[in-house]
């Protein structure tokens, strides 16, 4: 899964210019920082309960919170897209601002389903899922690059997560997701039991990811999208060995 984008890099650098890589790097950085908090970190709780019904409830709590937060972010991003892009000094990023919440939600769902697979000790299926997600990303990105579609890197990134969700849903199965009807009292009880996760886990997750992604944002906004693209590509290649540790 980590090797596929790296192997595709020589082709991608010939299909997309540095500015496209810069917008892509900025997009991924903002999405990565945002996704750390949209579920309230309730996705981590899926592995904790002994009873499957409680784990399923927490899975839907995480997805439900992500949907509400992303819907609010979508409204703000749609209204203030131009203002946010101009404030960042990248007017070319304005069309992609509303796509940020649209990317955050499937990523949040994908991660939550991944924790269900971990709960089930389905590690092989989880590995297959990651490869499928990465493969979908690479194939769509290459295809859009050949077709000279602007923003193909970002669209391929979105396609990868959507493909991963489709595979994860098949792996998890409808029986696990559609059990007995969830009751409001039970949802509130479980959310309160694990309230320490959003209270003490959400902000550290944002800060932790931000420490890694803020340099990309600074380079893209303080210099240029082209410089951000060169930085993003160099970071991807140099950081590849670390992903295997």
XYZ file of C-alpha atoms in Angstrom:
245
model
C 0.000 0.000 0.000
C 2.859 2.389 0.784
C 4.887 1.280 -2.225
C 2.227 1.826 -4.888
C 2.151 5.670 -4.774
C 5.940 5.703 -4.610
C 6.256 3.468 -7.676
C 3.766 5.671 -9.525
C 5.680 8.880 -8.715
C 7.783 8.961 -11.927
C 4.627 8.787 -14.047
C 2.713 11.254 -11.888
C 5.464 13.872 -12.078
C 5.165 13.789 -15.856
C 1.398 14.034 -15.861
C 1.003 16.813 -13.264
C 2.935 20.054 -12.845
C 4.402 21.258 -9.507
C 1.465 23.594 -8.887
C -0.935 20.636 -8.970
C 1.260 18.804 -6.481
C 1.278 21.905 -4.287
C -2.509 22.146 -4.206
C -2.686 18.416 -3.559
C -0.181 18.622 -0.702
C -2.087 21.496 0.900
C -5.387 19.635 0.491
C -4.043 16.457 2.091
C -2.495 18.422 4.952
C -5.755 20.201 5.816
C -7.741 16.958 5.558
C -5.277 15.049 7.743
C -5.402 17.685 10.475
C -9.196 17.954 10.406
C -9.945 14.234 10.443
C -8.212 13.866 13.805
C -11.126 15.503 15.602
C -14.299 15.035 13.534
C -15.171 11.669 15.122
C -14.398 12.813 18.642
C -11.889 9.922 18.638
C -14.791 7.561 19.242
C -13.449 5.318 16.468
C -10.781 4.197 18.946
C -13.462 2.918 21.333
C -14.820 0.374 18.849
C -12.214 -2.177 19.959
C -12.912 -1.828 23.697
C -16.375 -3.255 24.601
C -16.759 -6.999 25.073
C -20.250 -7.001 23.591
C -20.508 -6.579 19.828
C -23.725 -4.575 20.136
C -21.926 -1.921 22.177
C -19.059 -1.825 19.701
C -21.529 -1.393 16.855
C -23.215 1.450 18.727
C -19.886 3.205 19.198
C -19.096 2.704 15.517
C -22.265 4.570 14.596
C -21.573 7.216 17.246
C -18.224 7.942 15.573
C -19.747 8.029 12.092
C -22.703 10.136 13.261
C -20.489 12.737 14.926
C -18.296 12.863 11.826
C -21.362 13.432 9.633
C -22.637 16.293 11.789
C -19.246 18.002 12.042
C -18.473 17.571 8.336
C -21.902 18.913 7.372
C -21.229 22.057 9.410
C -17.762 22.399 7.916
C -19.214 21.883 4.437
C -21.588 24.811 4.912
C -18.793 27.087 6.127
C -16.386 25.988 3.393
C -18.970 26.496 0.655
C -19.782 30.018 1.805
C -16.270 31.244 2.557
C -14.226 29.244 0.026
C -12.887 32.310 -1.812
C -12.158 34.202 1.404
C -10.259 31.286 2.931
C -8.221 30.709 -0.228
C -7.365 34.402 -0.587
C -6.430 34.589 3.096
C -4.031 31.702 2.545
C -2.580 33.470 -0.487
C -3.634 30.690 -2.879
C -6.672 31.783 -4.922
C -6.252 28.647 -7.056
C -7.168 26.565 -3.996
C -10.640 28.166 -3.732
C -12.462 25.525 -5.850
C -11.077 22.788 -3.595
C -11.968 24.295 -0.221
C -15.525 22.847 -0.239
C -14.046 19.462 -1.089
C -12.135 19.308 2.189
C -15.127 18.238 4.353
C -16.215 15.953 1.507
C -12.850 14.186 1.840
C -12.741 14.239 5.640
C -15.992 12.317 6.070
C -15.098 9.237 3.949
C -11.664 9.158 5.566
C -13.304 9.190 9.017
C -15.668 6.379 7.991
C -12.781 4.380 6.533
C -10.761 4.668 9.724
C -13.747 3.706 11.881
C -14.439 0.605 9.805
C -10.760 -0.230 10.036
C -10.992 -0.357 13.812
C -13.919 -2.756 13.512
C -11.696 -5.068 11.451
C -9.023 -4.777 14.142
C -11.617 -5.656 16.765
C -12.469 -8.778 14.784
C -8.745 -9.577 14.464
C -9.232 -9.539 10.689
C -5.706 -8.317 10.042
C -5.410 -9.904 6.608
C -8.627 -8.220 5.490
C -7.377 -4.926 6.917
C -4.177 -5.285 4.898
C -6.097 -6.111 1.731
C -8.258 -3.057 2.384
C -5.237 -0.753 2.579
C -3.827 -2.135 -0.665
C -7.225 -1.702 -2.360
C -7.463 1.896 -1.178
C -3.965 2.706 -2.403
C -4.509 0.918 -5.725
C -7.747 2.809 -6.395
C -5.951 6.065 -5.636
C -3.098 5.333 -8.042
C -5.286 4.028 -10.890
C -7.739 6.934 -10.811
C -4.954 9.509 -10.430
C -3.045 8.098 -13.406
C -6.204 7.895 -15.522
C -7.164 11.499 -14.761
C -3.607 12.601 -15.467
C -3.641 10.949 -18.888
C -6.978 12.678 -19.548
C -5.404 15.998 -18.464
C -8.059 16.621 -15.799
C -7.207 19.520 -13.511
C -7.102 18.448 -9.885
C -6.653 14.806 -10.783
C -4.379 14.267 -7.798
C -7.074 15.433 -5.388
C -9.841 13.535 -7.178
C -7.713 10.395 -7.159
C -7.132 10.872 -3.433
C -10.901 11.029 -2.884
C -11.486 8.000 -5.106
C -8.981 6.013 -3.084
C -10.820 6.562 0.188
C -14.196 5.851 -1.407
C -12.814 2.631 -2.859
C -11.452 1.691 0.539
C -14.880 2.251 2.114
C -16.568 -0.001 -0.462
C -14.091 -2.797 0.239
C -14.340 -2.258 4.020
C -18.139 -2.421 3.955
C -17.982 -5.756 2.154
C -15.404 -7.021 4.636
C -17.295 -5.900 7.728
C -20.607 -7.202 6.409
C -24.176 -5.999 6.756
C -24.832 -8.224 9.771
C -22.234 -6.376 11.843
C -23.515 -2.949 10.814
C -27.263 -3.608 10.878
C -28.010 -5.335 14.163
C -30.744 -4.517 16.685
C -32.183 -1.019 16.579
C -30.072 1.544 18.380
C -31.793 3.332 21.247
C -31.075 6.921 22.181
C -30.562 6.035 25.854
C -27.998 3.369 25.013
C -26.173 5.681 22.627
C -25.999 8.439 25.248
C -24.836 5.984 27.915
C -21.970 4.650 25.814
C -20.971 8.097 24.596
C -20.789 9.258 28.215
C -18.834 6.172 29.300
C -16.100 6.947 26.756
C -16.282 10.731 26.964
C -12.601 10.898 27.889
C -11.731 10.168 24.249
C -13.163 13.412 22.816
C -12.228 15.390 25.936
C -8.596 14.329 26.107
C -7.901 12.699 22.750
C -9.270 14.948 20.018
C -7.067 17.993 20.523
C -3.810 16.028 21.010
C -4.609 14.147 17.779
C -5.025 17.435 15.913
C -1.820 18.847 17.385
C 0.118 15.663 16.677
C -0.937 15.559 13.030
C -0.550 19.309 12.756
C 3.083 19.071 13.808
C 3.677 16.898 10.748
C 1.459 18.751 8.286
C 1.965 22.416 9.193
C 5.308 22.624 7.305
C 3.462 21.687 4.110
C 0.886 24.417 4.744
C 3.572 27.002 5.504
C 5.600 26.227 2.373
C 2.509 26.291 0.144
C 1.095 29.530 1.537
C 4.253 31.490 2.352
C 6.041 30.743 -0.916
C 3.985 29.325 -3.781
C 1.995 26.322 -4.880
C 4.943 25.246 -7.028
C 7.280 25.276 -4.032
C 4.672 23.401 -2.036
C 4.499 20.783 -4.770
C 8.252 20.247 -4.783
C 8.191 20.005 -0.989
C 5.297 17.516 -0.983
C 6.950 15.250 -3.544
C 10.328 15.343 -1.804
C 8.678 14.629 1.526
C 6.790 11.656 0.101
C 9.922 10.086 -1.354
C 12.203 10.771 1.620
C 9.566 9.669 4.109
C 8.799 6.371 2.360
C 11.321 4.291 4.343
C 9.838 5.546 7.624
C 6.414 4.176 6.621
C 7.868 0.660 6.580
C 9.181 0.825 10.147
